[in-house]
Amino acid sequence: MIETARVIRTQPARLGPVLIEASEIAGRVRSIADEIQRDHAHGKVRLLVALKGAWVFAADLARSMEGRVEVDFLRLSSYGDSTESSGQVSISGYEELELSGTRIVVVEDLVDSGRTLHALMKRLRGCGARSVRVAALLSKPSRRIVEVEIDYLGFEIPDRFVVGYGMDLAGAYRHLPDIRTLLPL
Ligand code: IMP
Ligand code: MG
């Protein structure tokens, strides 16, 4: 069985079974959109999408929302030891954003150790936004190293490496409609 990102990136793998089907994802994404709209009934929502992994989730989420929505993108990546996020997270695209007075919802694909999200939240502190909330499609609570708050969560999953619905292994599989696990070759 393939577990953590560390394992999967050091051994060859093939596509495994579906963990969450496209139809189930679609239902959850619509519920999250409803929750976000309920919490932001009186103002515009600024979705701040964490690229690349969150691109599909963000596209479906945004299109499930009515009312005033703006969508912006940040490129997040962690460097150092390439097998796990190092806590040294690089954030690009931030300088061009005017966030003062906005109601931000960060859109993330997956919270694993929590380091990436933690770094982004730290960066957003002091940006002058009226509120900053977090929508994450997936969370692996057993992997958490840094505590982070997730306001809107799609699914909790076990410690398995997943691909599809925007998420990749070395650039592959992002286009798959379901979320799938991987198996050893
Ligand atoms: P964290 O900083 O450890 O929480 O890692 C978060 C980021 O690592 C996510 O936003 C993903 O882009 C990536 N990641 C973590 N686990 C997986 C996985 O199982 N599949 C694909 N990407 C993952
Ligand atoms: Mg991500």
Coordinates of C-alpha atoms and ligand atoms in Angstrom, one line a residue:
M1 CA 0.0 0.0 0.0
I2 CA 1.3 3.4 -0.9
E3 CA 1.1 5.9 1.9
T4 CA 2.9 9.2 2.3
A5 CA 4.2 11.5 -0.3
R6 CA 7.7 10.5 0.8
V7 CA 7.1 6.9 -0.2
I8 CA 5.3 7.6 -3.5
R9 CA 8.0 9.9 -4.8
T10 CA 10.7 7.4 -4.2
Q11 CA 9.1 4.4 -5.9
P12 CA 7.4 3.8 -9.2
A13 CA 3.6 3.7 -9.1
R14 CA 0.6 3.1 -11.2
L15 CA -2.9 4.4 -11.0
G16 CA -4.9 2.7 -8.2
P17 CA -8.6 2.5 -7.4
V18 CA -11.0 5.4 -7.2
L19 CA -11.1 6.9 -3.7
I20 CA -13.8 9.6 -4.3
E21 CA -16.0 9.5 -7.4
A22 CA -16.6 12.6 -9.5
S23 CA -20.3 12.6 -8.6
E24 CA -19.5 12.6 -4.9
I25 CA -17.0 15.4 -5.3
A26 CA -19.6 17.4 -7.3
G27 CA -22.1 17.1 -4.5
R28 CA -19.6 18.2 -1.8
V29 CA -18.4 21.1 -3.9
R30 CA -22.0 22.4 -4.3
S31 CA -22.5 22.2 -0.5
I32 CA -19.3 24.1 0.2
A33 CA -20.4 26.8 -2.3
D34 CA -23.7 27.1 -0.4
E35 CA -21.9 27.4 2.9
I36 CA -19.5 30.1 1.6
Q37 CA -22.4 32.1 0.2
R38 CA -24.3 31.8 3.5
D39 CA -21.3 33.2 5.3
H40 CA -20.8 36.0 2.8
A41 CA -24.3 37.0 2.1
H42 CA -23.6 40.7 2.4
G43 CA -20.6 41.1 0.3
K44 CA -18.3 40.1 -2.5
V45 CA -16.2 36.9 -2.1
R46 CA -12.6 36.9 -3.3
L47 CA -11.5 33.4 -4.0
L48 CA -7.7 33.1 -3.7
V49 CA -6.8 29.9 -5.5
A50 CA -3.6 28.0 -4.6
L51 CA -2.1 26.8 -7.8
K52 CA -1.5 24.4 -9.2
G53 CA -3.4 21.7 -7.4
A54 CA -6.6 23.6 -6.6
W55 CA -7.4 24.6 -10.2
V56 CA -10.2 22.1 -10.8
F57 CA -11.7 22.5 -7.4
A58 CA -11.7 26.3 -7.7
A59 CA -13.3 26.2 -11.2
D60 CA -16.1 24.0 -10.0
L61 CA -16.5 25.9 -6.7
A62 CA -16.6 29.3 -8.4
R63 CA -19.2 28.1 -11.0
S64 CA -21.4 26.8 -8.2
M65 CA -21.6 30.3 -6.6
E66 CA -24.0 33.0 -7.5
G67 CA -23.7 36.6 -6.6
R68 CA -20.5 38.6 -6.5
V69 CA -17.4 36.5 -6.8
E70 CA -13.8 37.4 -7.9
V71 CA -11.1 34.9 -8.5
D72 CA -7.4 35.4 -8.1
F73 CA -4.5 33.0 -8.2
L74 CA -1.3 32.4 -6.3
R75 CA 1.4 30.0 -7.1
L76 CA 2.5 28.1 -4.0
S77 CA 5.4 25.7 -3.9
S78 CA 7.7 24.4 -1.2
Y79 CA 11.3 23.9 -1.8
G80 CA 14.1 22.0 0.0
D81 CA 13.7 18.2 0.3
S82 CA 11.5 17.5 -2.7
T83 CA 9.7 14.5 -1.1
E84 CA 7.8 16.5 1.5
S85 CA 6.9 20.1 1.9
S86 CA 9.7 21.7 3.8
G87 CA 8.0 24.6 5.4
Q88 CA 9.9 26.9 3.1
V89 CA 7.0 27.9 1.0
S90 CA 7.4 30.2 -2.0
I91 CA 4.4 32.3 -2.8
S92 CA 4.3 34.1 -6.1
G93 CA 1.7 36.4 -7.5
Y94 CA 1.0 38.0 -4.1
E95 CA 2.5 41.4 -4.9
E96 CA 0.0 42.2 -7.6
L97 CA -3.1 41.6 -5.4
E98 CA -5.0 44.4 -3.7
L99 CA -6.6 42.6 -0.8
S100 CA -7.5 45.4 1.6
G101 CA -11.1 45.4 2.6
T102 CA -11.9 42.1 0.8
R103 CA -13.5 38.9 2.1
I104 CA -11.0 36.2 1.2
V105 CA -11.6 32.5 0.8
V106 CA -8.4 30.7 0.2
V107 CA -9.0 27.6 -2.1
E108 CA -6.6 24.7 -1.5
D109 CA -6.7 21.2 -2.9
L110 CA -5.2 19.3 0.0
V111 CA -3.9 20.0 3.5
D112 CA -1.2 17.5 4.4
S113 CA 1.4 18.6 7.0
G114 CA -0.3 22.0 7.0
R115 CA 2.9 23.8 6.3
T116 CA 1.8 25.3 2.9
L117 CA -1.4 26.7 4.3
H118 CA 0.2 27.9 7.4
A119 CA 2.8 29.9 5.4
L120 CA 0.1 31.4 3.2
M121 CA -2.0 32.4 6.2
K122 CA 1.0 34.0 7.8
R123 CA 1.6 36.0 4.6
L124 CA -2.0 37.1 4.5
R125 CA -1.8 38.5 8.1
G126 CA -1.8 42.2 7.9
C127 CA -3.1 42.3 4.3
G128 CA -6.1 44.4 5.5
A129 CA -8.7 41.9 4.4
R130 CA -12.1 42.0 6.2
S131 CA -12.0 38.3 6.7
V132 CA -9.9 35.3 5.6
R133 CA -11.4 31.9 5.5
V134 CA -10.1 28.6 4.0
A135 CA -11.8 26.1 1.8
A136 CA -9.9 22.8 1.3
L137 CA -11.2 19.9 -0.7
L138 CA -9.1 17.3 1.1
S139 CA -7.4 16.9 4.5
K140 CA -5.1 14.2 5.8
P141 CA -5.4 14.9 9.6
S142 CA -3.0 12.0 10.5
R143 CA -0.2 13.8 8.7
R144 CA -0.6 17.2 10.4
I145 CA 2.6 18.9 11.7
V146 CA 1.3 22.4 11.9
E147 CA -2.2 23.2 13.2
V148 CA -4.3 25.0 10.6
E149 CA -7.9 26.0 10.6
I150 CA -10.1 24.8 7.7
D151 CA -13.5 26.6 7.5
Y152 CA -14.9 24.6 4.6
L153 CA -13.7 21.0 4.2
G154 CA -14.7 18.6 1.4
F155 CA -13.4 15.2 2.7
E156 CA -11.0 13.8 5.3
I157 CA -8.9 11.1 3.8
P158 CA -6.4 8.6 5.2
D159 CA -2.6 8.8 4.7
R160 CA -2.6 7.8 1.0
F161 CA -1.1 9.7 -1.9
V162 CA -3.9 10.8 -4.2
V163 CA -4.1 12.2 -7.7
G164 CA -6.8 13.5 -10.0
Y165 CA -9.3 16.3 -9.9
G166 CA -6.4 18.8 -10.2
M167 CA -3.8 16.9 -8.2
D168 CA -0.7 15.4 -9.7
L169 CA 2.2 13.0 -9.3
A170 CA 5.2 14.7 -11.1
G171 CA 2.8 16.6 -13.3
A172 CA 0.7 13.6 -14.4
Y173 CA -3.0 12.8 -13.7
R174 CA -4.3 16.3 -13.0
H175 CA -7.0 15.9 -15.6
L176 CA -8.7 12.8 -14.1
P177 CA -12.3 13.5 -13.0
D178 CA -12.2 11.2 -9.9
I179 CA -9.7 11.2 -7.0
R180 CA -7.6 8.1 -7.1
T181 CA -4.9 6.4 -5.0
L182 CA -1.8 4.9 -6.4
L183 CA -0.4 1.4 -6.3
P184 CA 3.2 0.1 -6.5
L185 CA 4.3 -1.0 -9.9
Ligands
IMP1 P1 1.4 20.4 3.1 O1 2.2 21.7 3.1 O2 2.2 19.3 3.6 O3 0.1 20.6 3.8 O4 1.2 20.0 1.6 C1 0.2 20.6 0.9 C2 0.4 20.5 -0.6 O5 1.2 19.3 -1.0 C3 -1.0 20.3 -1.2 O6 -1.5 21.5 -1.5 C4 -0.7 19.5 -2.5 O7 -0.4 20.3 -3.5 C5 0.6 18.7 -2.1 N1 0.1 17.3 -1.7 C6 0.1 16.8 -0.4 N2 -0.4 15.5 -0.4 C7 -0.7 15.2 -1.7 C8 -1.2 14.1 -2.4 O8 -1.6 13.1 -1.8 N3 -1.4 14.2 -3.7 C9 -1.1 15.3 -4.4 N4 -0.6 16.4 -3.9 C10 -0.3 16.4 -2.5
MG2 MG -2.1 22.8 -3.0

